[in-house]
mmCIF file of C-alpha atoms in Angstrom:
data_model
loop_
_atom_site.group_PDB
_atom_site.id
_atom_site.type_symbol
_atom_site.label_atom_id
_atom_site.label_comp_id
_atom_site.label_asym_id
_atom_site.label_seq_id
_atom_site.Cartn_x
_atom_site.Cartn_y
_atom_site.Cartn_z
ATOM 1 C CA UNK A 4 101.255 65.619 41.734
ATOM 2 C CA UNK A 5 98.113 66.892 43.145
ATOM 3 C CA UNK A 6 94.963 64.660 42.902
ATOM 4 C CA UNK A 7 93.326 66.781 40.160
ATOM 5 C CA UNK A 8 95.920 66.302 38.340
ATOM 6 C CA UNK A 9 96.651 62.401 39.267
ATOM 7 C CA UNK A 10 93.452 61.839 38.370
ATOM 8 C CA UNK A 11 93.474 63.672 35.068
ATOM 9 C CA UNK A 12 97.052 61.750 34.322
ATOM 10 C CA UNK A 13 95.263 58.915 33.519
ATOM 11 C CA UNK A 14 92.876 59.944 31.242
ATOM 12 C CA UNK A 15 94.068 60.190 27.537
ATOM 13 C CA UNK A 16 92.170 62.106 25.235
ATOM 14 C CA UNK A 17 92.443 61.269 21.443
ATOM 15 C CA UNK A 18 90.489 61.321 18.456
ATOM 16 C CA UNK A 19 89.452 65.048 18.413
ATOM 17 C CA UNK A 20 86.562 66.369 16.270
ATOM 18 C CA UNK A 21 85.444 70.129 16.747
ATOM 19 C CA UNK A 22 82.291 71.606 14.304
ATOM 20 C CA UNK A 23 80.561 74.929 14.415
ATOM 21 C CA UNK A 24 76.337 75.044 14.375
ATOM 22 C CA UNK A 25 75.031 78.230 12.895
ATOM 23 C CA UNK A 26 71.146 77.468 13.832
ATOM 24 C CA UNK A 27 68.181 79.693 12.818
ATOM 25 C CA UNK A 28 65.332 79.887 13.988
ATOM 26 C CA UNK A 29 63.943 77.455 16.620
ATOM 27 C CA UNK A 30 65.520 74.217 17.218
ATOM 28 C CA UNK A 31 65.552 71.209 18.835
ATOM 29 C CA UNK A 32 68.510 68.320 18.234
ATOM 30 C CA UNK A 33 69.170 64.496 19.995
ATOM 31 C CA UNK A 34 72.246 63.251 20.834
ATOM 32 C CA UNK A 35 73.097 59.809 21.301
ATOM 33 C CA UNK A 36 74.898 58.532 23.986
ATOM 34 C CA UNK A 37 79.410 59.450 23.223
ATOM 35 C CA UNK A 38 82.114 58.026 24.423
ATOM 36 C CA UNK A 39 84.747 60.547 26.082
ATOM 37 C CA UNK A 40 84.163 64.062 26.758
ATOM 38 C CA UNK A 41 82.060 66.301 24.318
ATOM 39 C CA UNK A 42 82.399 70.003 25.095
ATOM 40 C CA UNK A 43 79.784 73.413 23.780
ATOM 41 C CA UNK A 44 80.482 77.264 23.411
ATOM 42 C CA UNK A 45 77.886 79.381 22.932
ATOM 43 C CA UNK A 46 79.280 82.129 20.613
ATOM 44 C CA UNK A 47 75.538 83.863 20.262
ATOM 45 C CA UNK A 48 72.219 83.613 20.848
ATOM 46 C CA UNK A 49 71.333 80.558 23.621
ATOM 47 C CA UNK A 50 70.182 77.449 24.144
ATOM 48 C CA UNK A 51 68.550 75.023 26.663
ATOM 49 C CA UNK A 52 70.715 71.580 27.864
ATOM 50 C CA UNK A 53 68.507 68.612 28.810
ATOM 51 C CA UNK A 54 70.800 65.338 29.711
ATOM 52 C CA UNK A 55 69.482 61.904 30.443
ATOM 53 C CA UNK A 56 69.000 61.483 33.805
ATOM 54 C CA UNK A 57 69.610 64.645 35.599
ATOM 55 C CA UNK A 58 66.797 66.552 37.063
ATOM 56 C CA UNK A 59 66.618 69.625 35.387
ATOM 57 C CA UNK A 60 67.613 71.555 32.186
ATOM 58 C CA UNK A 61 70.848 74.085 31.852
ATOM 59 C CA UNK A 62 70.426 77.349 30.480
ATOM 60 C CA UNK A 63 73.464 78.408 27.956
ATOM 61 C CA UNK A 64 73.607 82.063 27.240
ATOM 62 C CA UNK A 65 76.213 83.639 24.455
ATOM 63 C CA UNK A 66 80.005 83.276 26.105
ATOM 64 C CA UNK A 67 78.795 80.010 27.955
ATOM 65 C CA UNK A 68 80.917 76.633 28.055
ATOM 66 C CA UNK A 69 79.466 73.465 28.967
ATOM 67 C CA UNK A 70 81.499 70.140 29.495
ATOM 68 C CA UNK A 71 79.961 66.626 29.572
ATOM 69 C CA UNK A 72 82.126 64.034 30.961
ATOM 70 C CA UNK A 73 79.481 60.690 31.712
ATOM 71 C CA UNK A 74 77.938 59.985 28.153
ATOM 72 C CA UNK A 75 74.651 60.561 28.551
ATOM 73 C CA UNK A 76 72.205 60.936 26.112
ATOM 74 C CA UNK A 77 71.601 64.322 25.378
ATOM 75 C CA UNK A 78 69.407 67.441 23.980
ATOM 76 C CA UNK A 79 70.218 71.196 22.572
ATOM 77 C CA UNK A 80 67.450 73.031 22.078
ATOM 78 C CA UNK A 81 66.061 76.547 21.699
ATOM 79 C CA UNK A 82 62.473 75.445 23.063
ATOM 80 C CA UNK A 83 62.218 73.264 25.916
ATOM 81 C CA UNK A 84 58.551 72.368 24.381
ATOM 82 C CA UNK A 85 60.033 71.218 20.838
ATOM 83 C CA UNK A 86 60.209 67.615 19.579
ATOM 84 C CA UNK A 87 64.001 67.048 18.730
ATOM 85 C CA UNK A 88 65.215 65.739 15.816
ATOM 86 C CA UNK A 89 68.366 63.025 15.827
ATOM 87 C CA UNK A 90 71.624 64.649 14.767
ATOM 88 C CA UNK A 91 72.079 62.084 12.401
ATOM 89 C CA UNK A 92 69.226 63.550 10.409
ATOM 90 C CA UNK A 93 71.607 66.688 9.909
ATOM 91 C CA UNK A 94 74.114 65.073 8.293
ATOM 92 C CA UNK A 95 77.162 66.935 10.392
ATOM 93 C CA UNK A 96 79.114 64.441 9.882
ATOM 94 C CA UNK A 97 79.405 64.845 6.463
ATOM 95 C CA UNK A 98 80.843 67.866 7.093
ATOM 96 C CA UNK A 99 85.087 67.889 7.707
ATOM 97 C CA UNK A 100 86.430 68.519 10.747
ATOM 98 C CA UNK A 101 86.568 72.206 12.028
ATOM 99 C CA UNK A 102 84.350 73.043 9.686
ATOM 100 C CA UNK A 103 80.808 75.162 10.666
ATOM 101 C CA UNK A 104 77.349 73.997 9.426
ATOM 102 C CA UNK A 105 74.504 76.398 8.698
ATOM 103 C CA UNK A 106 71.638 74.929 9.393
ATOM 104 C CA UNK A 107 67.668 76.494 8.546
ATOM 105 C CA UNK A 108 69.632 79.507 7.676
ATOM 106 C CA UNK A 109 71.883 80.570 10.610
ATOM 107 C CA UNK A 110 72.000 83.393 12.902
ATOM 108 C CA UNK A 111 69.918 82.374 15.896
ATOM 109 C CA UNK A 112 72.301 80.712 18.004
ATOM 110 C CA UNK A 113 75.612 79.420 16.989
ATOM 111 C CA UNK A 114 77.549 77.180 18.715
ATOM 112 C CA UNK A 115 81.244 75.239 18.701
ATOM 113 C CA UNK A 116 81.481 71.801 19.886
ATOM 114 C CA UNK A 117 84.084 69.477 20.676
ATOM 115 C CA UNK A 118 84.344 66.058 20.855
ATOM 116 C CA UNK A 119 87.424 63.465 21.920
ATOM 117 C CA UNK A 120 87.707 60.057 22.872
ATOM 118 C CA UNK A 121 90.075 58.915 25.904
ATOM 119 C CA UNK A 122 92.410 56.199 26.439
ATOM 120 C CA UNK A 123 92.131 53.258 28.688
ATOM 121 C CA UNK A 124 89.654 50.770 29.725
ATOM 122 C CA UNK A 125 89.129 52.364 33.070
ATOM 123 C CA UNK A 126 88.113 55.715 31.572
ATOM 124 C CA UNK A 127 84.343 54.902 32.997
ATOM 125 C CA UNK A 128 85.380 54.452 36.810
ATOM 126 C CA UNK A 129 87.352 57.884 36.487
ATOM 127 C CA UNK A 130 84.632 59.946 35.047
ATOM 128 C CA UNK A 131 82.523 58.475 37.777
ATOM 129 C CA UNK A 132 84.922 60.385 39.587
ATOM 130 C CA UNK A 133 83.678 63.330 38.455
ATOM 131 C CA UNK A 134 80.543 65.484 37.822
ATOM 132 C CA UNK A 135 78.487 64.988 34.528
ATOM 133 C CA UNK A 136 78.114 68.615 34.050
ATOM 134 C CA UNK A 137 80.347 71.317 33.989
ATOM 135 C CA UNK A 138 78.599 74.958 33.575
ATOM 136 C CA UNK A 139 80.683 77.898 33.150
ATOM 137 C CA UNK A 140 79.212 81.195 33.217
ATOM 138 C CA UNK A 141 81.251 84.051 34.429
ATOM 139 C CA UNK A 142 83.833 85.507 32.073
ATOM 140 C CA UNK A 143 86.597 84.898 33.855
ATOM 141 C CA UNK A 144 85.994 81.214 34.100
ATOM 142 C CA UNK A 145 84.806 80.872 30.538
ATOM 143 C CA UNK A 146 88.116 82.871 28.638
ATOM 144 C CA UNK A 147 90.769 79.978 28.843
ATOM 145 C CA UNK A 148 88.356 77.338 28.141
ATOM 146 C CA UNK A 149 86.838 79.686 24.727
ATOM 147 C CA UNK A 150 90.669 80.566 23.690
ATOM 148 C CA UNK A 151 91.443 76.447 23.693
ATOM 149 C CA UNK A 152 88.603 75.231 21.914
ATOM 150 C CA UNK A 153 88.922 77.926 19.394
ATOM 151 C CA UNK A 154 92.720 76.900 18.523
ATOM 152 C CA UNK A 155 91.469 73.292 19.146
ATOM 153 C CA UNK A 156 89.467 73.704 16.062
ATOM 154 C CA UNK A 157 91.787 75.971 13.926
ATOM 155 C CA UNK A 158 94.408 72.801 14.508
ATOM 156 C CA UNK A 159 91.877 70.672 13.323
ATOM 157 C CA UNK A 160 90.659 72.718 10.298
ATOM 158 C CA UNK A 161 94.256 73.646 9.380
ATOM 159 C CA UNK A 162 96.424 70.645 10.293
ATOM 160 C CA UNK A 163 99.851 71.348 10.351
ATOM 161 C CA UNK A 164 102.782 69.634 11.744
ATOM 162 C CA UNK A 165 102.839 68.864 15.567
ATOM 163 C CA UNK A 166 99.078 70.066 15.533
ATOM 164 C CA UNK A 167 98.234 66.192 17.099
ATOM 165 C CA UNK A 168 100.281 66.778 20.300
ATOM 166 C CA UNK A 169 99.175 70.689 20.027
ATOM 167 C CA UNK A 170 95.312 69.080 19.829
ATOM 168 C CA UNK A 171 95.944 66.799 22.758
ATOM 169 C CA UNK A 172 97.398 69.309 24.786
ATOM 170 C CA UNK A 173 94.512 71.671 24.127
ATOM 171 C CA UNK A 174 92.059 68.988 24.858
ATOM 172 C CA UNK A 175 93.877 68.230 28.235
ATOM 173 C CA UNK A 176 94.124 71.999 29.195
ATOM 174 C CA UNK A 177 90.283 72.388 28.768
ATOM 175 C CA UNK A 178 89.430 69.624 30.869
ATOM 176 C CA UNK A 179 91.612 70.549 33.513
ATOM 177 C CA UNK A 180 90.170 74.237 33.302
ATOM 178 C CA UNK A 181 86.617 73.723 33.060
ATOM 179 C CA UNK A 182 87.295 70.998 36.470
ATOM 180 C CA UNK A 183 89.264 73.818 38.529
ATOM 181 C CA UNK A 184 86.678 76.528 38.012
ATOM 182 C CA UNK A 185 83.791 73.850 38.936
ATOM 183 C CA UNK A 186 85.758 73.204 42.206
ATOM 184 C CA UNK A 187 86.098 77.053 43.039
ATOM 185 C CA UNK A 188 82.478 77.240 42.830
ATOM 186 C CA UNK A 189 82.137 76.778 46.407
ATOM 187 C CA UNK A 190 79.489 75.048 48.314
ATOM 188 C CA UNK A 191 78.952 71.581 50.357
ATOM 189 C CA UNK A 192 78.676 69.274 47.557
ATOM 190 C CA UNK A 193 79.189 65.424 47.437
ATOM 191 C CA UNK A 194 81.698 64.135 45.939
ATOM 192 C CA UNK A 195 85.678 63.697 45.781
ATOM 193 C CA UNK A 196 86.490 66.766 43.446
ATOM 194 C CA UNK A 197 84.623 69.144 45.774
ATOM 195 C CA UNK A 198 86.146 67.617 48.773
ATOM 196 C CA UNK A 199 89.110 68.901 47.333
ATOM 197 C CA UNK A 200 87.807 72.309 48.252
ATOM 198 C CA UNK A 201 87.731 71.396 51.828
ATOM 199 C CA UNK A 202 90.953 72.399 53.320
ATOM 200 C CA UNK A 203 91.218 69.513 55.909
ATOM 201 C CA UNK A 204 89.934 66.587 53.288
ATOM 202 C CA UNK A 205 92.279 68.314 50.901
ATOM 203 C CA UNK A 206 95.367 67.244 53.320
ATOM 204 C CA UNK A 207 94.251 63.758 53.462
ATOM 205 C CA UNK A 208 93.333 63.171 49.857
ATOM 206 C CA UNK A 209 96.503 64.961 48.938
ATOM 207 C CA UNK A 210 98.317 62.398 51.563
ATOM 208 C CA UNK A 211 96.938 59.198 50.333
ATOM 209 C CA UNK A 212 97.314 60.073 46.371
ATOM 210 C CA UNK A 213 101.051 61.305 46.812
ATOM 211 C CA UNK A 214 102.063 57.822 49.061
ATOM 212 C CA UNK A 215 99.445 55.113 47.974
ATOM 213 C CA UNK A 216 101.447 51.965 49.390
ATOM 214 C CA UNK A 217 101.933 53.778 52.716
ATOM 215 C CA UNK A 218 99.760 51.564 55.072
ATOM 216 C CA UNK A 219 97.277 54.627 56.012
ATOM 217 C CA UNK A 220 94.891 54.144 59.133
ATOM 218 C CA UNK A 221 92.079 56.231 59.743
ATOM 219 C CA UNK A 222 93.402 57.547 62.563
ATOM 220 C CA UNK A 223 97.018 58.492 60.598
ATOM 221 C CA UNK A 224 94.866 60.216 58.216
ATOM 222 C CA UNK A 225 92.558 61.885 60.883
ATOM 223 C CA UNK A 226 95.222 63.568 62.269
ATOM 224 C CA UNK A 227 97.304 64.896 58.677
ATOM 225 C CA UNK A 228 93.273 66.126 58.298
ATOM 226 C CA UNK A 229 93.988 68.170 61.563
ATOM 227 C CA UNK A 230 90.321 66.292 63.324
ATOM 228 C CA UNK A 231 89.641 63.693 65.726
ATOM 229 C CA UNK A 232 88.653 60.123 64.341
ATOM 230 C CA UNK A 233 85.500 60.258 64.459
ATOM 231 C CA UNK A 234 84.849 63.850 62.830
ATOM 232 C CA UNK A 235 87.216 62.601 60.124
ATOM 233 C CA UNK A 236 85.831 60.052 59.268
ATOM 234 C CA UNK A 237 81.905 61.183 59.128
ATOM 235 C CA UNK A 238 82.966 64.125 57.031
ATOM 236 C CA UNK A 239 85.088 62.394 54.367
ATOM 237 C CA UNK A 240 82.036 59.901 54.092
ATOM 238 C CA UNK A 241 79.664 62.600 54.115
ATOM 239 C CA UNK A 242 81.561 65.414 51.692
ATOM 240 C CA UNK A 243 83.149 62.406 49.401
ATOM 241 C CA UNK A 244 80.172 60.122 49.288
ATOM 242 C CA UNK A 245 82.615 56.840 50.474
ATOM 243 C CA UNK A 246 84.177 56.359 53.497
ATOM 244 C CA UNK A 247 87.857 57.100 53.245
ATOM 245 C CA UNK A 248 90.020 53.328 53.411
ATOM 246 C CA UNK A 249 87.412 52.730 51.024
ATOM 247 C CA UNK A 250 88.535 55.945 48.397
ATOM 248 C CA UNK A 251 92.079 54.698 49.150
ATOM 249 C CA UNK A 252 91.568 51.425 47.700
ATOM 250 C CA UNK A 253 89.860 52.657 45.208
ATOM 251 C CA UNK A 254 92.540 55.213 44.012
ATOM 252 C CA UNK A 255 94.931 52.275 44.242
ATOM 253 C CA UNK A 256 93.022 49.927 42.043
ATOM 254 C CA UNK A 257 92.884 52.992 39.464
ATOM 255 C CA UNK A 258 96.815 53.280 39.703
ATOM 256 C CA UNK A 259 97.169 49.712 39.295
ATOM 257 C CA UNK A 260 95.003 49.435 35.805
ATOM 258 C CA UNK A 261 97.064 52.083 34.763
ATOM 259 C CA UNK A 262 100.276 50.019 35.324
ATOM 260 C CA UNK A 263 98.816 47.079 33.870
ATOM 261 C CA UNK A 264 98.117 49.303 30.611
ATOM 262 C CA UNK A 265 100.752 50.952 30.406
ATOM 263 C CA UNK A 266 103.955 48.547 31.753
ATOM 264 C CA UNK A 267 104.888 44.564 31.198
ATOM 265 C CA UNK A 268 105.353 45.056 35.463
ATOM 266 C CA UNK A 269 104.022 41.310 36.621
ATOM 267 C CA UNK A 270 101.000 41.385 39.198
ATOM 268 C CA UNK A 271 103.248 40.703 41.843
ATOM 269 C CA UNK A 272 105.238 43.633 41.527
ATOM 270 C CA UNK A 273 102.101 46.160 40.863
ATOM 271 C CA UNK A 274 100.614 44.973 44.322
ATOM 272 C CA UNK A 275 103.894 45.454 46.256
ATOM 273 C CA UNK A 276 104.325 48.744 44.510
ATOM 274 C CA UNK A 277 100.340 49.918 46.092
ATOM 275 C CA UNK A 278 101.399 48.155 49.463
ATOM 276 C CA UNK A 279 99.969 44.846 48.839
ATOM 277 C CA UNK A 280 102.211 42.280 50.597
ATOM 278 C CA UNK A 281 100.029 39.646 49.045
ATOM 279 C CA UNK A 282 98.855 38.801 45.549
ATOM 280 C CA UNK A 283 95.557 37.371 46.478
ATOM 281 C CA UNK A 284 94.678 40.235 48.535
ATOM 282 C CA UNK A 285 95.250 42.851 45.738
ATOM 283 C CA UNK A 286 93.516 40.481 43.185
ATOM 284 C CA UNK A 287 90.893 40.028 45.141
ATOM 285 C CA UNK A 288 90.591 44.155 45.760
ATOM 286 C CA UNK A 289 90.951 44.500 42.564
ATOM 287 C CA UNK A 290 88.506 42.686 40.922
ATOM 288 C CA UNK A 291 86.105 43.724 43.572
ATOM 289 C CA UNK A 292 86.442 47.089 42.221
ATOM 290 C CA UNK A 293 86.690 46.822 38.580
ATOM 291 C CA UNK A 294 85.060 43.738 37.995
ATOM 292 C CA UNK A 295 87.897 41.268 36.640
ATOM 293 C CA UNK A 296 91.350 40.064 37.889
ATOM 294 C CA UNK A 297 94.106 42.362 37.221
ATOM 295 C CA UNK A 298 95.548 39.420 34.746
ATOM 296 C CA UNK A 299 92.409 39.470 32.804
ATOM 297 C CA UNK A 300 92.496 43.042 32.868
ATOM 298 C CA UNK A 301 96.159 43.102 31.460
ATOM 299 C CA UNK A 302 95.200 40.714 28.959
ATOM 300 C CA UNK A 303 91.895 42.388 27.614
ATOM 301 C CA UNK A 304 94.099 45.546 27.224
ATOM 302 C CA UNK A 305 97.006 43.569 25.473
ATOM 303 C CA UNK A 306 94.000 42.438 23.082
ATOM 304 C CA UNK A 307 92.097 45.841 22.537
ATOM 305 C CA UNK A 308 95.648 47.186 21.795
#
């Protein structure tokens, strides 16, 4: 597989919900802070998008898609200058799933939005992976993400049999849609999705992903990268935002709460299997990146489940 899509592997989405919002007139609405991945379409009119903690608002004009993948705290408005009122205070979620709300009347900007939950307990350190925005404006970019929320929320309004795989598969198609068009936006961003943009970081992220118990040096994955050592290894910092044995750990540690989720494989094993020849040292990596041993990981999933 291809990192995108390693990446993406481990993220399960569940738990869909997908509503329509008919608003008239001016508006203003909070959002608390969501787990998972909460997605809008702007079938007409438009609408301002100001999340907590980023430095400016998105403008969403009819045809627009926006995807946001951290949590944040969040505000959809028609007037930057309004007070918003909680959502809560509409009482959406009264409404069933797939249905559309009207709200002061309709017919100044309506909007679809869809909401699901994902699997695992290191769904966090993934998104962090990722930006917390995803904009999509040209036509072309926004079509395949518009034609899967739409039958996302006809499976949810009219359920019929297979529509939870058909849901999940939707869900996973517009994540994976919405992230390829954001990397073919071009530009010197920071960060590991755009550095898989970059034709040389591309080779060595595509290297270390496809063979992560290989015992990679710098210098072996300087020169699949096509650069010297040194150029490697300031541009992978600089493009990625971590220097590169560091990503590789990283994108081990990922692979290894994955195992320990999903398989009864002992510790020992897991570490062998990411080219750890011993225990401690993979224990010790691996709480140092996720913040608890990999048993009390295993067992903290064992009890959630």
């Amino acid at each position: 597989m291809d990192p995108l899509s390693d990446v993406l592997s481990l993220l399960r989405p569940h738990t869909y919900t997908v509503r329509g919002f008919d608003h008239g007139g001016a508006f203003s609405v909070r959002f608390p802070q969501h787990a998972g991945v909460k997605c809008y379409m702007v079938v007409s009119g438009e609408l301002w998008l100001v999340v907590d903690g980023e430095p400016a608002p998105v403008h969403a004009q009819a045809g627009d898609c926006l995807l946001l993948l951290r949590g944040m705290p969040f505000t959809l408005t028609s007037d930057l200058a309004l007070p918003p009122v909680s959502v809560a205070s509409l009482n959406i979620e009264q409404t069933r799933n797939g249905d559309i709300s009207t709200i002061d009347g309709g017919g100044a900007c309506f909007t679809v939005g869809g909401h699901f939950l994902i699997e695992g307990h290191h769904a966090d350190v993934l998104f962090g992976l990722l930006p917390p925005i995803v904009h999509l404006r040209s036509e072309a970019d926004r079509a395949a993400l518009r034609w899967a929320l739409e039958h996302l929320m006809h499976e949810l309004r009219f359920p019929q049999p297979g529509s939870v795989l058909i849901a999940q598969q939707l869900a996973y198609s517009m994540l994976v849609q919405a992230l390829r068009l954001h990397l073919s936006d071009g530009g010197e961003r920071v960060g590991w999705l755009f550095a898989l943009a970059d034709p040389q970081l591309g080779r060595a992220l595509h290297a270390m992903h496809e063979a992560p118990a290989h015992p990679w040096t710098l210098h072996e994955l300087a020169r699949v990268a096509g650069m010297s050592r040194s150029s490697f290894a300031e541009k992978f910092r600089r493009r990625v935002g971590k220097p590169a044995m560091e990503y590789l750990i990283y994108w081990r540690m990922l692979r290894a709460a994955d195992l320990l989720a999903t398989t009864a494989d002992p510790v020992g094993a897991i570490a062998l299997a990411l080219g750890y020849e011993s225990e401690s040292a993979f224990s010790a990596a691996f709480k140092r990146v996720l913040g608890r041993s990999p048993r009390q990981y295993a067992r903290g999933h064992a009890q959630a489940g």
